[in-house]
Amino acid sequence: MGATFRPASRESSDRSAGDRLRHRQKVRRSIMDNIGDIVAEESIIGRSGDQVVKVPIRGIKEYQFIHGKNQPSVGEGAGDDLAEGDVIARKPGDAAGKPGQAGEEAGVDYYETDITLDELIDMMFEDLNLPDLERKQMSSIESLRNTKRKGYRKVGLRVRLDRRRTVRNKIRRSLSTSSRTDVANDERVPFRAEDLSYRHRTTEIHKESNAAVFCIMDTSGSMGTTKKYLARSFFFMLYQFVARRYEKVDVIFLSHDIDAREVTEDEFFHKGESGGTFVSSGYNKALEIITDRYHPDLWNVYAFHCSDGDNFASDNPSAIKSAQELCDACNMFGYGEIKPQRATAYGNSLIDIFKAVAAPNFHAVLIEGKEDVWPAFKAFLGAEEDSA
Amino acid sequence: MSHPGLDELREWDDRVVGLVDAFGLECAPQEFEICDHNDMLGYMAYSGMPSQYPHWSFGKAFEKQKTLYDHGVSGLPYEMVINSDPSLAYLMRDNSLGLNILTMAHVYGHNDFFRNNSTFVDTEPQYTLARFKSHAERIRSYVEDPVAGPTAVEATLDAAHALALNCQRNMSLRKTTRSEQQQRAIDMSTPPTDPNAAIHAPLSKEDPDLSRIPLEPEPDLLLFIRDYNPYLAEWQKDILTIVHEQAHYFIPQMETKIMNEGWASYWHYQVMSELDLPDDLRIEFMINHNQVIRPHPGGINPYHVGFRIWQAIYEREEGAGPIDHRRRDAGHHALFAARESDRDSSFLRRFLDRDLVRDLGLFEFTEKGRDTVVSKVADDQGWESVRDTLVASVGTGSLPVIEITDADFQGSRHLHLVHRYQGQELELPHARATMELLRTLWGRDVFLDTVLNEKPARLHCSEDGFSAESTDR
């Protein structure tokens, strides 16, 4: 008996659409859950928005009880010359074999997905869950004012009377209220107030919102590469955040040891470090630039300072004073103290000293490692919300 | 490439069926659905099932297949056959006539195998499609039911999927009922009749604890949880039943992968060789056939290994001479006897001899650090070990055996399980995640006795987290 042949019974429907959607939601959820880790990854910091980044995801694996690695397996296709002890494959890695390299341990369930940086940052801020971001006051300046037509009104200035519409209204009314014979009588129908129609105009004001982000970093001798990297992660997020809220964002990089200089981004992150620390020098330089170029009435100024907290004791009083002034000039002023693995501090720590700064828009955070960057950033923004 | 019309396919099908019958294959009625490659991608994610319940894992499977396909890493399968009655298979419209004829011949091999291999005896193929449809409808109804809802249904499915393969995997073993187990416990505790009872004290008799649950270690995790967790809602119990039934349907196919694919390849080869194909189709067939049964160096191609073993079974009886499968000779009987009684593990143990191990170039390898090292080759000392390793890794043999031993552990309704350690340790992160899912179903702490770093250990999953401690004294 032969088989039954039939063409695809249903019209071709995309049956897996629902399951795919749910899977994508889970992928997204997983990214959100790990966003703190992800945004602190070196590969992400400093990319431009449309670049695709690889994001490691955890948790969408389907688990079951399985055997661990190192179980013998069987393969086929051995030639005659294959002998016991031959190495047939070697996992890539540097030959030196650094011990304890991340990613070598078995069983960590990672797989990667592609995502653009913009999407990722959208998720970041979705995750922040800040209510009414837009409603908060931000000083903006009027850059453009023009008027345009917008509908019609029953009242208005005589010059804006729309004669054509007014006459049409009158005819319409007369036709609907009087009988045909009346019209034939050629009786004069007067205008009434309800026939009048005026062109309406509204004024549109374009506001431009400007923001300046001051990235101030301690480049004294004690700021090593790790600390700089953590600072960089923080600045990156701050920039992304501000860039999303304002139309125009200027970023000013200031590095200081005993003296402060305005530097380029490249110099900022890559310049070697040396010298002692006068924190106040950085703040004063920032204040100077604000007075020069970014008047607080026209600009929303955000300043963030990263340091390892080792300030010369003699500078502390003036640092507090300058910090206070900076708070007055800025929407937000933050201080991040970076102490990887509880590095030993030389006695004093700025984060304690800055407790003396009494300003609602000042916020100090402690960053000990990569995993602290995101919580610290959230806390920083949370502080802004409270102060708003 | 010609795109065959239905009539042309029907004509070829008649000729294929003629040979299939003459060779002695016993097939159920066959249905072919003609689909395009998009349909095929869709079917792949759902193992070919026309209906399946909604779950994100199918979406994940689809994305993966589609990515591989779009990047040209993997093509689409020529054949996908469902163990149903009538048997259902798919032909792709865009495939050439030659490939579709080959697919049809191959499909009849599977059809016969499903129908006659003992592993499939309990699969009730006449209900397959209806059963999966019913599963889909029931789960959809729970998703829409406000009492259950999509989130809770998904959570239950996630947990059930994790445990689905932890069940009785040898389908020929009958599940004993609780009263049978009680009887057995009583029998075991009753001392044998003592012929010398007069001259020494009677053997002491200990009453077995018949209230213990379970009485004997229980391999069917899902069914046990369904029956002994009183706090599960009816819809949850039904989901566990559904997932178990699906595992029960798929396990025989996992258990006979090499035999089944080898059998289908063996018969498509015999059928195609006798079909009197025109030259262009013959050459296309040879190319496709060699693609299908080419060795996968470093891995195992079940089509290749299976094909070669079936060939060897026949040749062992009849020699390497010309083959006429219309005769019911000793070779024919050897083939059909194995097709009926074996599954991959017994099949390999019985028929994978030294010559075959060498001819197939089988070897055993392990990972040492970053290196993959050959540990055994097919020489006098090594070939048996190579075969045994393969036997142990086919089908569900590669999965750990885990059984429930106590449902009232520590007197607190904690669940106690034992991993039957056979030289391979559990992968800990997976074990942990799976135990956490198991805990969501059981609702109380879960303990698992296993071996970690070559020492006995107990894994414990509770509300407060997960711990693993050595129980080595």
mmCIF file with all atom_site columns, N, CA and C in Angstrom, chain A residues 61-102:
data_model
loop_
_atom_site.group_PDB
_atom_site.id
_atom_site.type_symbol
_atom_site.label_atom_id
_atom_site.label_alt_id
_atom_site.label_comp_id
_atom_site.label_asym_id
_atom_site.label_entity_id
_atom_site.label_seq_id
_atom_site.pdbx_PDB_ins_code
_atom_site.Cartn_x
_atom_site.Cartn_y
_atom_site.Cartn_z
_atom_site.occupancy
_atom_site.B_iso_or_equiv
_atom_site.pdbx_formal_charge
_atom_site.auth_seq_id
_atom_site.auth_comp_id
_atom_site.auth_asym_id
_atom_site.auth_atom_id
_atom_site.pdbx_PDB_model_num
ATOM 1   N N  . LYS A 1 61  ? 19.857 28.337 30.861 1.00 0.00 ? 61  LYS A N  1
ATOM 2   C CA . LYS A 1 61  ? 20.156 26.948 30.556 1.00 0.00 ? 61  LYS A CA 1
ATOM 3   C C  . LYS A 1 61  ? 19.041 26.077 31.071 1.00 0.00 ? 61  LYS A C  1
ATOM 4   N N  . GLU A 1 62  ? 18.894 24.943 30.416 1.00 0.00 ? 62  GLU A N  1
ATOM 5   C CA . GLU A 1 62  ? 17.948 23.975 30.942 1.00 0.00 ? 62  GLU A CA 1
ATOM 6   C C  . GLU A 1 62  ? 18.753 22.960 31.729 1.00 0.00 ? 62  GLU A C  1
ATOM 7   N N  . TYR A 1 63  ? 18.472 22.900 33.010 1.00 0.00 ? 63  TYR A N  1
ATOM 8   C CA . TYR A 1 63  ? 19.286 22.061 33.885 1.00 0.00 ? 63  TYR A CA 1
ATOM 9   C C  . TYR A 1 63  ? 18.728 20.658 33.994 1.00 0.00 ? 63  TYR A C  1
ATOM 10  N N  . GLN A 1 64  ? 19.617 19.722 34.187 1.00 0.00 ? 64  GLN A N  1
ATOM 11  C CA . GLN A 1 64  ? 19.230 18.396 34.628 1.00 0.00 ? 64  GLN A CA 1
ATOM 12  C C  . GLN A 1 64  ? 20.463 17.783 35.279 1.00 0.00 ? 64  GLN A C  1
ATOM 13  N N  . PHE A 1 65  ? 20.276 16.639 35.903 1.00 0.00 ? 65  PHE A N  1
ATOM 14  C CA . PHE A 1 65  ? 21.433 15.980 36.495 1.00 0.00 ? 65  PHE A CA 1
ATOM 15  C C  . PHE A 1 65  ? 22.294 15.438 35.365 1.00 0.00 ? 65  PHE A C  1
ATOM 16  N N  . ILE A 1 66  ? 23.558 15.841 35.337 1.00 0.00 ? 66  ILE A N  1
ATOM 17  C CA . ILE A 1 66  ? 24.467 15.291 34.330 1.00 0.00 ? 66  ILE A CA 1
ATOM 18  C C  . ILE A 1 66  ? 25.781 14.941 34.989 1.00 0.00 ? 66  ILE A C  1
ATOM 19  N N  . HIS A 1 67  ? 26.561 14.157 34.293 1.00 0.00 ? 67  HIS A N  1
ATOM 20  C CA . HIS A 1 67  ? 27.880 13.823 34.800 1.00 0.00 ? 67  HIS A CA 1
ATOM 21  C C  . HIS A 1 67  ? 28.842 14.959 34.525 1.00 0.00 ? 67  HIS A C  1
ATOM 22  N N  . GLY A 1 68  ? 29.843 15.046 35.380 1.00 0.00 ? 68  GLY A N  1
ATOM 23  C CA . GLY A 1 68  ? 30.837 16.090 35.209 1.00 0.00 ? 68  GLY A CA 1
ATOM 24  C C  . GLY A 1 68  ? 31.780 15.785 34.064 1.00 0.00 ? 68  GLY A C  1
ATOM 25  N N  . LYS A 1 69  ? 32.749 16.639 33.918 1.00 0.00 ? 69  LYS A N  1
ATOM 26  C CA . LYS A 1 69  ? 33.724 16.453 32.843 1.00 0.00 ? 69  LYS A CA 1
ATOM 27  C C  . LYS A 1 69  ? 34.633 15.271 33.160 1.00 0.00 ? 69  LYS A C  1
ATOM 28  N N  . ASN A 1 70  ? 35.589 15.090 32.310 1.00 0.00 ? 70  ASN A N  1
ATOM 29  C CA . ASN A 1 70  ? 36.597 14.054 32.490 1.00 0.00 ? 70  ASN A CA 1
ATOM 30  C C  . ASN A 1 70  ? 36.046 12.645 32.422 1.00 0.00 ? 70  ASN A C  1
ATOM 31  N N  . GLN A 1 71  ? 34.896 12.495 31.791 1.00 0.00 ? 71  GLN A N  1
ATOM 32  C CA . GLN A 1 71  ? 34.478 11.125 31.570 1.00 0.00 ? 71  GLN A CA 1
ATOM 33  C C  . GLN A 1 71  ? 34.985 10.727 30.194 1.00 0.00 ? 71  GLN A C  1
ATOM 34  N N  . PRO A 1 72  ? 35.445 9.489  30.080 1.00 0.00 ? 72  PRO A N  1
ATOM 35  C CA . PRO A 1 72  ? 35.958 9.072  28.778 1.00 0.00 ? 72  PRO A CA 1
ATOM 36  C C  . PRO A 1 72  ? 34.845 9.040  27.736 1.00 0.00 ? 72  PRO A C  1
ATOM 37  N N  . SER A 1 73  ? 35.166 9.408  26.512 1.00 0.00 ? 73  SER A N  1
ATOM 38  C CA . SER A 1 73  ? 34.205 9.350  25.423 1.00 0.00 ? 73  SER A CA 1
ATOM 39  C C  . SER A 1 73  ? 34.826 8.557  24.285 1.00 0.00 ? 73  SER A C  1
ATOM 40  N N  . VAL A 1 74  ? 33.989 8.174  23.338 1.00 0.00 ? 74  VAL A N  1
ATOM 41  C CA . VAL A 1 74  ? 34.490 7.417  22.199 1.00 0.00 ? 74  VAL A CA 1
ATOM 42  C C  . VAL A 1 74  ? 34.265 8.222  20.935 1.00 0.00 ? 74  VAL A C  1
ATOM 43  N N  . GLY A 1 75  ? 35.274 8.229  20.088 1.00 0.00 ? 75  GLY A N  1
ATOM 44  C CA . GLY A 1 75  ? 35.139 8.878  18.802 1.00 0.00 ? 75  GLY A CA 1
ATOM 45  C C  . GLY A 1 75  ? 35.472 7.894  17.708 1.00 0.00 ? 75  GLY A C  1
ATOM 46  N N  . GLU A 1 76  ? 35.130 8.250  16.476 1.00 0.00 ? 76  GLU A N  1
ATOM 47  C CA . GLU A 1 76  ? 35.461 7.355  15.380 1.00 0.00 ? 76  GLU A CA 1
ATOM 48  C C  . GLU A 1 76  ? 36.411 8.060  14.424 1.00 0.00 ? 76  GLU A C  1
ATOM 49  N N  . GLY A 1 77  ? 36.912 7.309  13.481 1.00 0.00 ? 77  GLY A N  1
ATOM 50  C CA . GLY A 1 77  ? 37.724 7.903  12.437 1.00 0.00 ? 77  GLY A CA 1
ATOM 51  C C  . GLY A 1 77  ? 39.203 7.943  12.763 1.00 0.00 ? 77  GLY A C  1
ATOM 52  N N  . ALA A 1 78  ? 39.655 7.074  13.669 1.00 0.00 ? 78  ALA A N  1
ATOM 53  C CA . ALA A 1 78  ? 41.081 7.058  13.983 1.00 0.00 ? 78  ALA A CA 1
ATOM 54  C C  . ALA A 1 78  ? 41.842 6.383  12.853 1.00 0.00 ? 78  ALA A C  1
ATOM 55  N N  . GLY A 1 79  ? 42.971 6.942  12.510 1.00 0.00 ? 79  GLY A N  1
ATOM 56  C CA . GLY A 1 79  ? 43.824 6.286  11.523 1.00 0.00 ? 79  GLY A CA 1
ATOM 57  C C  . GLY A 1 79  ? 44.660 5.220  12.199 1.00 0.00 ? 79  GLY A C  1
ATOM 58  N N  . ASP A 1 80  ? 45.471 4.513  11.428 1.00 0.00 ? 80  ASP A N  1
ATOM 59  C CA . ASP A 1 80  ? 46.280 3.433  11.996 1.00 0.00 ? 80  ASP A CA 1
ATOM 60  C C  . ASP A 1 80  ? 47.360 3.960  12.938 1.00 0.00 ? 80  ASP A C  1
ATOM 61  N N  . ASP A 1 81  ? 47.726 5.218  12.715 1.00 0.00 ? 81  ASP A N  1
ATOM 62  C CA . ASP A 1 81  ? 48.876 5.715  13.456 1.00 0.00 ? 81  ASP A CA 1
ATOM 63  C C  . ASP A 1 81  ? 48.491 6.332  14.799 1.00 0.00 ? 81  ASP A C  1
ATOM 64  N N  . LEU A 1 82  ? 47.193 6.315  15.140 1.00 0.00 ? 82  LEU A N  1
ATOM 65  C CA . LEU A 1 82  ? 46.794 6.910  16.411 1.00 0.00 ? 82  LEU A CA 1
ATOM 66  C C  . LEU A 1 82  ? 47.200 5.986  17.549 1.00 0.00 ? 82  LEU A C  1
ATOM 67  N N  . ALA A 1 83  ? 47.888 6.520  18.524 1.00 0.00 ? 83  ALA A N  1
ATOM 68  C CA . ALA A 1 83  ? 48.359 5.687  19.624 1.00 0.00 ? 83  ALA A CA 1
ATOM 69  C C  . ALA A 1 83  ? 47.881 6.252  20.943 1.00 0.00 ? 83  ALA A C  1
ATOM 70  N N  . GLU A 1 84  ? 47.905 5.407  21.954 1.00 0.00 ? 84  GLU A N  1
ATOM 71  C CA . GLU A 1 84  ? 47.512 5.849  23.284 1.00 0.00 ? 84  GLU A CA 1
ATOM 72  C C  . GLU A 1 84  ? 48.404 6.995  23.711 1.00 0.00 ? 84  GLU A C  1
ATOM 73  N N  . GLY A 1 85  ? 47.829 7.973  24.337 1.00 0.00 ? 85  GLY A N  1
ATOM 74  C CA . GLY A 1 85  ? 48.603 9.096  24.840 1.00 0.00 ? 85  GLY A CA 1
ATOM 75  C C  . GLY A 1 85  ? 48.736 10.240 23.855 1.00 0.00 ? 85  GLY A C  1
ATOM 76  N N  . ASP A 1 86  ? 48.278 10.039 22.603 1.00 0.00 ? 86  ASP A N  1
ATOM 77  C CA . ASP A 1 86  ? 48.332 11.145 21.647 1.00 0.00 ? 86  ASP A CA 1
ATOM 78  C C  . ASP A 1 86  ? 47.381 12.252 22.082 1.00 0.00 ? 86  ASP A C  1
ATOM 79  N N  . VAL A 1 87  ? 47.856 13.470 21.943 1.00 0.00 ? 87  VAL A N  1
ATOM 80  C CA . VAL A 1 87  ? 46.981 14.599 22.218 1.00 0.00 ? 87  VAL A CA 1
ATOM 81  C C  . VAL A 1 87  ? 46.282 14.976 20.922 1.00 0.00 ? 87  VAL A C  1
ATOM 82  N N  . ILE A 1 88  ? 44.938 14.902 20.934 1.00 0.00 ? 88  ILE A N  1
ATOM 83  C CA . ILE A 1 88  ? 44.243 15.171 19.677 1.00 0.00 ? 88  ILE A CA 1
ATOM 84  C C  . ILE A 1 88  ? 43.637 16.553 19.645 1.00 0.00 ? 88  ILE A C  1
ATOM 85  N N  . ALA A 1 89  ? 43.548 17.195 20.784 1.00 0.00 ? 89  ALA A N  1
ATOM 86  C CA . ALA A 1 89  ? 43.032 18.556 20.782 1.00 0.00 ? 89  ALA A CA 1
ATOM 87  C C  . ALA A 1 89  ? 43.550 19.260 22.008 1.00 0.00 ? 89  ALA A C  1
ATOM 88  N N  . ARG A 1 90  ? 43.630 20.547 21.895 1.00 0.00 ? 90  ARG A N  1
ATOM 89  C CA . ARG A 1 90  ? 44.079 21.340 23.039 1.00 0.00 ? 90  ARG A CA 1
ATOM 90  C C  . ARG A 1 90  ? 43.223 22.581 23.074 1.00 0.00 ? 90  ARG A C  1
ATOM 91  N N  . LYS A 1 91  ? 42.720 22.832 24.268 1.00 0.00 ? 91  LYS A N  1
ATOM 92  C CA . LYS A 1 91  ? 41.889 24.025 24.401 1.00 0.00 ? 91  LYS A CA 1
ATOM 93  C C  . LYS A 1 91  ? 42.746 25.266 24.231 1.00 0.00 ? 91  LYS A C  1
ATOM 94  N N  . PRO A 1 92  ? 42.216 26.273 23.578 1.00 0.00 ? 92  PRO A N  1
ATOM 95  C CA . PRO A 1 92  ? 43.012 27.484 23.417 1.00 0.00 ? 92  PRO A CA 1
ATOM 96  C C  . PRO A 1 92  ? 43.280 28.137 24.762 1.00 0.00 ? 92  PRO A C  1
ATOM 97  N N  . GLY A 1 93  ? 44.358 28.816 24.836 1.00 0.00 ? 93  GLY A N  1
ATOM 98  C CA . GLY A 1 93  ? 44.734 29.486 26.077 1.00 0.00 ? 93  GLY A CA 1
ATOM 99  C C  . GLY A 1 93  ? 46.202 29.795 25.973 1.00 0.00 ? 93  GLY A C  1
ATOM 100 N N  . ASP A 1 94  ? 46.703 30.670 26.834 1.00 0.00 ? 94  ASP A N  1
ATOM 101 C CA . ASP A 1 94  ? 48.122 30.959 26.714 1.00 0.00 ? 94  ASP A CA 1
ATOM 102 C C  . ASP A 1 94  ? 48.917 29.793 27.285 1.00 0.00 ? 94  ASP A C  1
ATOM 103 N N  . ALA A 1 95  ? 50.022 29.519 26.632 1.00 0.00 ? 95  ALA A N  1
ATOM 104 C CA . ALA A 1 95  ? 50.797 28.329 26.969 1.00 0.00 ? 95  ALA A CA 1
ATOM 105 C C  . ALA A 1 95  ? 51.301 28.381 28.410 1.00 0.00 ? 95  ALA A C  1
ATOM 106 N N  . ALA A 1 96  ? 51.524 29.592 28.902 1.00 0.00 ? 96  ALA A N  1
ATOM 107 C CA . ALA A 1 96  ? 52.040 29.709 30.255 1.00 0.00 ? 96  ALA A CA 1
ATOM 108 C C  . ALA A 1 96  ? 51.057 29.163 31.283 1.00 0.00 ? 96  ALA A C  1
ATOM 109 N N  . GLY A 1 97  ? 49.788 29.231 30.965 1.00 0.00 ? 97  GLY A N  1
ATOM 110 C CA . GLY A 1 97  ? 48.790 28.652 31.851 1.00 0.00 ? 97  GLY A CA 1
ATOM 111 C C  . GLY A 1 97  ? 48.665 29.384 33.165 1.00 0.00 ? 97  GLY A C  1
ATOM 112 N N  . LYS A 1 98  ? 48.171 30.591 33.115 1.00 0.00 ? 98  LYS A N  1
ATOM 113 C CA . LYS A 1 98  ? 47.989 31.337 34.358 1.00 0.00 ? 98  LYS A CA 1
ATOM 114 C C  . LYS A 1 98  ? 46.995 30.602 35.239 1.00 0.00 ? 98  LYS A C  1
ATOM 115 N N  . PRO A 1 99  ? 47.329 30.387 36.463 1.00 0.00 ? 99  PRO A N  1
ATOM 116 C CA . PRO A 1 99  ? 46.378 29.686 37.317 1.00 0.00 ? 99  PRO A CA 1
ATOM 117 C C  . PRO A 1 99  ? 45.190 30.572 37.657 1.00 0.00 ? 99  PRO A C  1
ATOM 118 N N  . GLY A 1 100 ? 44.066 29.924 37.808 1.00 0.00 ? 100 GLY A N  1
ATOM 119 C CA . GLY A 1 100 ? 42.888 30.627 38.299 1.00 0.00 ? 100 GLY A CA 1
ATOM 120 C C  . GLY A 1 100 ? 42.314 31.645 37.346 1.00 0.00 ? 100 GLY A C  1
ATOM 121 N N  . GLN A 1 101 ? 42.583 31.466 36.075 1.00 0.00 ? 101 GLN A N  1
ATOM 122 C CA . GLN A 1 101 ? 41.994 32.393 35.116 1.00 0.00 ? 101 GLN A CA 1
ATOM 123 C C  . GLN A 1 101 ? 40.484 32.202 35.068 1.00 0.00 ? 101 GLN A C  1
ATOM 124 N N  . ALA A 1 102 ? 39.768 33.287 35.076 1.00 0.00 ? 102 ALA A N  1
ATOM 125 C CA . ALA A 1 102 ? 38.322 33.166 35.009 1.00 0.00 ? 102 ALA A CA 1
ATOM 126 C C  . ALA A 1 102 ? 37.937 32.502 33.699 1.00 0.00 ? 102 ALA A C  1
#
